[in-house]
mmCIF file of C-alpha atoms in Angstrom:
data_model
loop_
_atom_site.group_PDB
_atom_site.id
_atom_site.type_symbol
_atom_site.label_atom_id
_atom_site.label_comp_id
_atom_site.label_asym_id
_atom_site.label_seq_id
_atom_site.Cartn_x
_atom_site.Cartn_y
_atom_site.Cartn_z
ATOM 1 C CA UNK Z 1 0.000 0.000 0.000
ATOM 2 C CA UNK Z 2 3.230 2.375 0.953
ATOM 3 C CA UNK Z 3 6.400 2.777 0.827
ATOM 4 C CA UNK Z 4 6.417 3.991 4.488
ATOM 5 C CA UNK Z 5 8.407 1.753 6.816
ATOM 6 C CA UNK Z 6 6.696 -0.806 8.880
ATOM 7 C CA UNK Z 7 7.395 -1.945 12.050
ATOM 8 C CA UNK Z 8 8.779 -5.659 13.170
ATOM 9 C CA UNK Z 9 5.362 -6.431 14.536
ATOM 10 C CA UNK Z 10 3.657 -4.487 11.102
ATOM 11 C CA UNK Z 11 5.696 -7.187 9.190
ATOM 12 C CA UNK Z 12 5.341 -10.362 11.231
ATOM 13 C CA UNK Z 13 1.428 -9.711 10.859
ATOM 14 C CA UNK Z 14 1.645 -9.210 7.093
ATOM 15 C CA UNK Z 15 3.786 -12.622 6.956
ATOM 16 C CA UNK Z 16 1.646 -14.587 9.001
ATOM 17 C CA UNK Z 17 -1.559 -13.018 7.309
ATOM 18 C CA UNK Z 18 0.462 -14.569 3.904
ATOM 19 C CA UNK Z 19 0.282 -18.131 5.982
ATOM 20 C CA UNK Z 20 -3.178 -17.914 7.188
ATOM 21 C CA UNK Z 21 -4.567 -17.944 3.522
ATOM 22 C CA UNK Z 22 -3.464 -21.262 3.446
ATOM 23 C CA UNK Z 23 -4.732 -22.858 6.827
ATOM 24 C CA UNK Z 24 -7.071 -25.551 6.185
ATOM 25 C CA UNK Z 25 -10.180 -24.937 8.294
ATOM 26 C CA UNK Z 26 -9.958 -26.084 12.238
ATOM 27 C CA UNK Z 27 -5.907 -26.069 11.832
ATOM 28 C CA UNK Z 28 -4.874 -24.818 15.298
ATOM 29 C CA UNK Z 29 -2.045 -21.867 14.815
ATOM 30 C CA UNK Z 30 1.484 -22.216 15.890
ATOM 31 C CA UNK Z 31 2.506 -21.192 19.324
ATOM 32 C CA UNK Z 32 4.046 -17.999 19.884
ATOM 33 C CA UNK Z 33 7.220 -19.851 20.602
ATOM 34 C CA UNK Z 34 7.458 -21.458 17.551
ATOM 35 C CA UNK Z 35 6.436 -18.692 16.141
ATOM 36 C CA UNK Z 36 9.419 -16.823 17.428
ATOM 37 C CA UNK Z 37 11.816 -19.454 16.987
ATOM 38 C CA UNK Z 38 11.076 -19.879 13.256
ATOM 39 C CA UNK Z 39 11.090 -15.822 12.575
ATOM 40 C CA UNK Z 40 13.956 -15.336 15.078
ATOM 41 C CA UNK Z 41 11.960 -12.477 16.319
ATOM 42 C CA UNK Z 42 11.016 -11.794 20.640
ATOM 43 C CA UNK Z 43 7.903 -13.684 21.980
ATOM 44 C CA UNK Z 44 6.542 -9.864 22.509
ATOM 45 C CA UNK Z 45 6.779 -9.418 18.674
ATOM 46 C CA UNK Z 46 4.843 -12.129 17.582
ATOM 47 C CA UNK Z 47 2.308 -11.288 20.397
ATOM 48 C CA UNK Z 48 1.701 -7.616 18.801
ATOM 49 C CA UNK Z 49 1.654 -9.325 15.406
ATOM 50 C CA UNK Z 50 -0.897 -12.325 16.764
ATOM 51 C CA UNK Z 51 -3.126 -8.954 18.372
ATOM 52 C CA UNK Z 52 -3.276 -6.994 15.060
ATOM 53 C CA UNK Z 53 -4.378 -10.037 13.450
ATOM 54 C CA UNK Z 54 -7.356 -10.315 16.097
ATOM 55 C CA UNK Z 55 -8.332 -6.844 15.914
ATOM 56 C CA UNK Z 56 -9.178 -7.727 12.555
ATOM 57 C CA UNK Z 57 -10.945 -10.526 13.215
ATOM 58 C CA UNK Z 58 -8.527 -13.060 10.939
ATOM 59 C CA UNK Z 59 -7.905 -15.415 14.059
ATOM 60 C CA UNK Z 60 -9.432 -16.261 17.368
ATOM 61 C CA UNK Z 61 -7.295 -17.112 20.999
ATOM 62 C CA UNK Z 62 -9.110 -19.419 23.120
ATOM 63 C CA UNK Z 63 -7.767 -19.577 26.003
ATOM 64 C CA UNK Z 64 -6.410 -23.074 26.909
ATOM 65 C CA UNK Z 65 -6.838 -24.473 23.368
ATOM 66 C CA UNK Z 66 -4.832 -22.636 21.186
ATOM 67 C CA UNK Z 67 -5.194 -19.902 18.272
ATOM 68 C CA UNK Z 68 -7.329 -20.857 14.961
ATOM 69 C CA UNK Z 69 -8.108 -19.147 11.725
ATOM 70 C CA UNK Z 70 -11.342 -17.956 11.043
ATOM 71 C CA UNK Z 71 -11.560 -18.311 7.226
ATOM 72 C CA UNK Z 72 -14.495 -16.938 7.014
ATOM 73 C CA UNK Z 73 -12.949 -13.509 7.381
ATOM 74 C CA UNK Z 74 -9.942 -14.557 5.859
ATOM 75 C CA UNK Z 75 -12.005 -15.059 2.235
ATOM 76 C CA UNK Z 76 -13.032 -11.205 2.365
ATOM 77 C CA UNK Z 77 -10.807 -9.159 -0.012
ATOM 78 C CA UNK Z 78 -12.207 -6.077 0.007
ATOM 79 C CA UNK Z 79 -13.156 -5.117 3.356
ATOM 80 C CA UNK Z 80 -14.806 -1.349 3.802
ATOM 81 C CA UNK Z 81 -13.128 -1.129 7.307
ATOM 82 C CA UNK Z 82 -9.702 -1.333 5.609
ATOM 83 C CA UNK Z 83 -8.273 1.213 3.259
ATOM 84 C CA UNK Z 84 -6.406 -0.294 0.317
ATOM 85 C CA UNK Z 85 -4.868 1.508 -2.673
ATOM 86 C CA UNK Z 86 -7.360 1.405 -5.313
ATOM 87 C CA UNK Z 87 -5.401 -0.684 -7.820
ATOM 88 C CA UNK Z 88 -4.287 -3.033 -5.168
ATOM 89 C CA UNK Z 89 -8.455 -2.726 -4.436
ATOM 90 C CA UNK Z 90 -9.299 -3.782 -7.986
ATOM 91 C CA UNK Z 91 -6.852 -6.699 -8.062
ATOM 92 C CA UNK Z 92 -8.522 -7.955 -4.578
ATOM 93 C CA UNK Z 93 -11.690 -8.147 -6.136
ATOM 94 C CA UNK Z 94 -10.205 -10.524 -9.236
ATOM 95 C CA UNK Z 95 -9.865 -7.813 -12.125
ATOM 96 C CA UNK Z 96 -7.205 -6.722 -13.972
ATOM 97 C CA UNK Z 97 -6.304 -2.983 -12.430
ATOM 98 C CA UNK Z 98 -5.788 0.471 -14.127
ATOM 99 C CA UNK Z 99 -5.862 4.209 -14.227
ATOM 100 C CA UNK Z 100 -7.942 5.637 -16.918
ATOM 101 C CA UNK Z 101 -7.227 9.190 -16.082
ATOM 102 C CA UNK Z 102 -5.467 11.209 -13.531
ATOM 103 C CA UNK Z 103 -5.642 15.307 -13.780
ATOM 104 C CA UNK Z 104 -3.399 16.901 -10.409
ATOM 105 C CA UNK Z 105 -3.140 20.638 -10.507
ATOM 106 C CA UNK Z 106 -2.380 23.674 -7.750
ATOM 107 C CA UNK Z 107 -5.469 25.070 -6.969
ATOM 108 C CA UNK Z 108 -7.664 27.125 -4.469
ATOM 109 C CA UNK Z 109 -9.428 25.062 -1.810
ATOM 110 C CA UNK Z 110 -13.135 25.063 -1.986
ATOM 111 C CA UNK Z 111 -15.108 25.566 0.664
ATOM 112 C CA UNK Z 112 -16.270 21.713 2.221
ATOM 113 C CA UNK Z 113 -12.090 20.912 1.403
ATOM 114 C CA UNK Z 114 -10.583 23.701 3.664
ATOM 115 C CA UNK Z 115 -13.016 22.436 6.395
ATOM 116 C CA UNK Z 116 -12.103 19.363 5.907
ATOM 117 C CA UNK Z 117 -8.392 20.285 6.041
ATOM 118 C CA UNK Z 118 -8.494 23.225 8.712
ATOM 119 C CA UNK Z 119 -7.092 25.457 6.055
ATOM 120 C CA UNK Z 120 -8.720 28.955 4.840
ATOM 121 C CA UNK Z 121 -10.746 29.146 1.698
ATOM 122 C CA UNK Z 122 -9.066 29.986 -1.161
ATOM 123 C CA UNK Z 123 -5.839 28.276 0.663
ATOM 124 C CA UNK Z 124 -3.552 26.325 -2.045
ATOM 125 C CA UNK Z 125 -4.040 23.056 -2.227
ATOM 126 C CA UNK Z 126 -2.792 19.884 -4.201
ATOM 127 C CA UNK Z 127 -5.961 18.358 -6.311
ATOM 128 C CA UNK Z 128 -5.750 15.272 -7.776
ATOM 129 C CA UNK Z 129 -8.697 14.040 -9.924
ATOM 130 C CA UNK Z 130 -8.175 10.216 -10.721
ATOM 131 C CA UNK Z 131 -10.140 7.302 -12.404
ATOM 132 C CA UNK Z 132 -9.320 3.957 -11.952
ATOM 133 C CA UNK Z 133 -10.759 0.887 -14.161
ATOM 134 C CA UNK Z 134 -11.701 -2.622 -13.399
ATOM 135 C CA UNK Z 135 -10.757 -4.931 -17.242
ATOM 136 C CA UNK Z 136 -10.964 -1.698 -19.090
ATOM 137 C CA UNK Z 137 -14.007 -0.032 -17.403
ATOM 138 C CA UNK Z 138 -14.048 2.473 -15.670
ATOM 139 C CA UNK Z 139 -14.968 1.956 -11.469
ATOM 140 C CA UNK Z 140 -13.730 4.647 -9.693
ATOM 141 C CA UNK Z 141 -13.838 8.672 -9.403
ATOM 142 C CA UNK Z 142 -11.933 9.517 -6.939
ATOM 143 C CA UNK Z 143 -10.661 13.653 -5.631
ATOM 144 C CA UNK Z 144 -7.709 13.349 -3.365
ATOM 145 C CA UNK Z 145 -7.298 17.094 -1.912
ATOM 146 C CA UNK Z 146 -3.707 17.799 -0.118
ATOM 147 C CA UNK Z 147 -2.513 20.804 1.935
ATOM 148 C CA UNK Z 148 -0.254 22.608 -0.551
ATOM 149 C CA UNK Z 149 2.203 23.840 2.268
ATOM 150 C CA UNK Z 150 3.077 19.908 3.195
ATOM 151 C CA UNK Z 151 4.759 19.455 0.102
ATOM 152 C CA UNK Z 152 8.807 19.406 0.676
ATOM 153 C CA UNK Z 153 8.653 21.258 -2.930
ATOM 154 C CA UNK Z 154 5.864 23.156 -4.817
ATOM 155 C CA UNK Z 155 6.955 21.714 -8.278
ATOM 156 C CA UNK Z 156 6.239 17.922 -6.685
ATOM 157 C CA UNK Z 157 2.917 18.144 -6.964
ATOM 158 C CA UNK Z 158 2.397 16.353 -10.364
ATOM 159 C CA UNK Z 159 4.643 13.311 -9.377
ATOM 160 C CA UNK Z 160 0.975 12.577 -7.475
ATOM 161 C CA UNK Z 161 -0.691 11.863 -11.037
ATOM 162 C CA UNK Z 162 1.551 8.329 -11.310
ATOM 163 C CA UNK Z 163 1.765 8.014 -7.783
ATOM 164 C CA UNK Z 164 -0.715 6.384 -5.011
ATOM 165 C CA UNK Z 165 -1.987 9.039 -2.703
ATOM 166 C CA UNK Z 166 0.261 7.253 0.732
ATOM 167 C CA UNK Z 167 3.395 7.201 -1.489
ATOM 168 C CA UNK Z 168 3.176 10.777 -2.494
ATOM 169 C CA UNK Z 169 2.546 11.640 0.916
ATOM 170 C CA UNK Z 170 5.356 9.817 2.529
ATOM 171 C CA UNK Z 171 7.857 10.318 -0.438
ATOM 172 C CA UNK Z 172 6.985 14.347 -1.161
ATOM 173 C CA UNK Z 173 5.802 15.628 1.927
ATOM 174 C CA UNK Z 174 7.660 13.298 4.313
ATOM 175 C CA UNK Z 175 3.649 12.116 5.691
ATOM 176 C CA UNK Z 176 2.566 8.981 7.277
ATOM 177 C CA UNK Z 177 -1.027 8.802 7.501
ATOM 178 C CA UNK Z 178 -2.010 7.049 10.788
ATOM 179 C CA UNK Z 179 -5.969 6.440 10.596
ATOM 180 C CA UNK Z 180 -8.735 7.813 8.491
ATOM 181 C CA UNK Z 181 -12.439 8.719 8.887
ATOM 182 C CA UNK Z 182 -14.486 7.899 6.504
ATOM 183 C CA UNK Z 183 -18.241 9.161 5.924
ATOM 184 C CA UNK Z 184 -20.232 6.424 3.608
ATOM 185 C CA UNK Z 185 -23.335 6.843 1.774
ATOM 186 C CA UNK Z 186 -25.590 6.300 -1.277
ATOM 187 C CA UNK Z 187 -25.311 9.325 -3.989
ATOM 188 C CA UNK Z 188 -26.660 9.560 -7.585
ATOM 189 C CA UNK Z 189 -23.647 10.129 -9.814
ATOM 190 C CA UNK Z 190 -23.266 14.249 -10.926
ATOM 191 C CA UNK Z 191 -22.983 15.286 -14.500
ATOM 192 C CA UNK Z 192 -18.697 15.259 -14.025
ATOM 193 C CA UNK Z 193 -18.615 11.800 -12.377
ATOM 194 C CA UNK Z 194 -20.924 10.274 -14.606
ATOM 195 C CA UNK Z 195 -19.191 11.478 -17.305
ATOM 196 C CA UNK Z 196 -15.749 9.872 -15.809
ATOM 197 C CA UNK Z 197 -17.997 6.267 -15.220
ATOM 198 C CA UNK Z 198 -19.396 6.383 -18.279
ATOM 199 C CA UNK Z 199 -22.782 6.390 -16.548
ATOM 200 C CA UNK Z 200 -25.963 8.530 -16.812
ATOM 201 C CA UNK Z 201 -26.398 11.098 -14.457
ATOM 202 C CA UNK Z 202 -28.158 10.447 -11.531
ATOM 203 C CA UNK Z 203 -26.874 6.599 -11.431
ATOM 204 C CA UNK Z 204 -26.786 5.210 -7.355
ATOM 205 C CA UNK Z 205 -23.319 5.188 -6.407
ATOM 206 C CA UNK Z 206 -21.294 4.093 -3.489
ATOM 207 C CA UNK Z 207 -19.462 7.765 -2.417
ATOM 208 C CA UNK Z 208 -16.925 7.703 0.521
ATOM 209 C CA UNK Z 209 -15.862 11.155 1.577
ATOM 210 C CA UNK Z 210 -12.850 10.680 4.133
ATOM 211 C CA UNK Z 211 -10.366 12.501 6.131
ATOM 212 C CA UNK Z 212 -6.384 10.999 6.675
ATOM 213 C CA UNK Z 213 -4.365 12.268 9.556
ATOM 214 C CA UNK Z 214 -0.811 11.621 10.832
ATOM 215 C CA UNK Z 215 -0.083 10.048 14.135
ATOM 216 C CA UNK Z 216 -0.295 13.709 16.045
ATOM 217 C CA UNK Z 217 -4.129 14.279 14.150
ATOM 218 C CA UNK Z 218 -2.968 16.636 11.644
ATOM 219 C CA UNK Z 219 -5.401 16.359 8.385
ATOM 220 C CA UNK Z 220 -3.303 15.394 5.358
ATOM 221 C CA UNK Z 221 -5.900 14.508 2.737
ATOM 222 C CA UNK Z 222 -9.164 14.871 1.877
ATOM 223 C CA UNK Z 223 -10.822 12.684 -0.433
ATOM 224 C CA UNK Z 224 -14.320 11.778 -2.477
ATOM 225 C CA UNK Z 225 -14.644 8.081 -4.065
ATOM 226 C CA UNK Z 226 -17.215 7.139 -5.706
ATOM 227 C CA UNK Z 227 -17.712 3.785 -6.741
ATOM 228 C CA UNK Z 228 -18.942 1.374 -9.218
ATOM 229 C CA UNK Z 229 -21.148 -0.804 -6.498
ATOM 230 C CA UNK Z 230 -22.230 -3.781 -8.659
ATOM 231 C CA UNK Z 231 -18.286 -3.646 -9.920
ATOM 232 C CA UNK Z 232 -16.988 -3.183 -6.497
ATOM 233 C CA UNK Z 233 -18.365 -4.779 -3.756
ATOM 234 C CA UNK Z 234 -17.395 -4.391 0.213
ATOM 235 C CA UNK Z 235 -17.674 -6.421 3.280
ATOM 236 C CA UNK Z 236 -17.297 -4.885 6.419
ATOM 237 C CA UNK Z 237 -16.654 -7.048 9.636
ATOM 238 C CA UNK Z 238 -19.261 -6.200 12.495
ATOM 239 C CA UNK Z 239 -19.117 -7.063 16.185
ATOM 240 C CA UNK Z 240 -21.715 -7.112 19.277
ATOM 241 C CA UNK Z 241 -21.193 -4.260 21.253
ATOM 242 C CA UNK Z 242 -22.017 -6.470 24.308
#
């Protein structure tokens, strides 16, 4: 997803996630020893690893028998609680992935953008106006709106039109972003994206407008996706409150 450096523990889960896939169902996990031993990595390594993977729901602890997979989570590839690049989203869901069009220019930030951002109207910002395709056909509008003043050099910004939005971040204005909040809703398609989709106005999309901040809660990207939903289809893991 980025080129940002992970951590040991970021890793180990990403490895492990790689083995899970191809658990049979009831296996029982390894043991944080072995574990360990095999990755030559600290019992409290594997432990963060083994926790990030059960925040996610991908394996269950119960205590006095062991750890297992639960494949039923570990089958969903494109889950709406996790933010994926959108080409690395488009692959997940079995197509072949592409950009169809990507616009980036210096501009003045509207209105909803500079509230989003905690900038002033009229503030510069860094708009990128991308559309990604699913075999050929178009899938995805998406705006990606960045703080002009976070880039390490004005004349970067159009290294964001071949670039994903975390790599530009981390790569031009020396970003990470940390968590995002994301507002999701139906919304019929206006006469701009329809025009991108190759759809008639009006036409029920899937629109997520989110915010991504660094690890200290400064806003570093606004953005507006609207998807394809009989293209692009999300799960989204729920759990009882109580």
């Amino acid at each position: 997803m980025t080129n940002v450096a992970k951590s040991r523990a970021e890793q180990i889960a990403e490895d492990l996630l790689e083995q899970i896939r191809r658990f049979q169902p009831g296996e029982r996990f390894p043991a944080e020893t072995e574990i360990a031993s095999r990755l030559k990595v600290s019992r409290v390594t594997v432990r963060e690893a083994l926790s990030a993977l059960e925040r996610k729901g991908l394996i269950t602890r119960r205590q006095g028998l062991g750890t297992f997979v639960n494949h039923n989570v570990v089958r969903i590839q494109t889950r709406l609680d996790e933010s994926m690049e959108f080409l690395a989203l488009i692959r997940a869901a079995g197509r072949e992935a592409s950009v169809a069009d990507a616009r980036v220019r210096l501009a003045p930030a509207e209105a909803e953008a500079a509230d989003r951002l905690g900038l002033r109207p009229g503030d510069q910002v860094v708009a990128a106006h991308k559309v990604f395709a699913a075999d050929g056909v178009p899938v995805i509008h998406a705006v990606n709106i960045i703080p002009a003043n976070l880039l390490r050099d004005a004349s970067l910004h159009q290294t964001l039109a071949a670039k994903s939005l975390y790599a530009f971040l981390a790569e031009d204005c020396a970003q990470t972003v940390t968590y995002q909040i994301a507002d999701v809703r139906a919304m019929p398609a206006s006469p701009d994206v329809a025009r991108s989709l190759g759809l008639a106005p009006g036409t029920p999309l899937l629109y997520i407008a989110e915010v991504g901040y660094s690890a200290d809660d400064l806003p570093l990207f606004f953005s507006e996706e609207h998807y394809i939903s009989d293209l692009i289809q999300f799960k989204i893991l729920r759990k009882p409150t109580a």
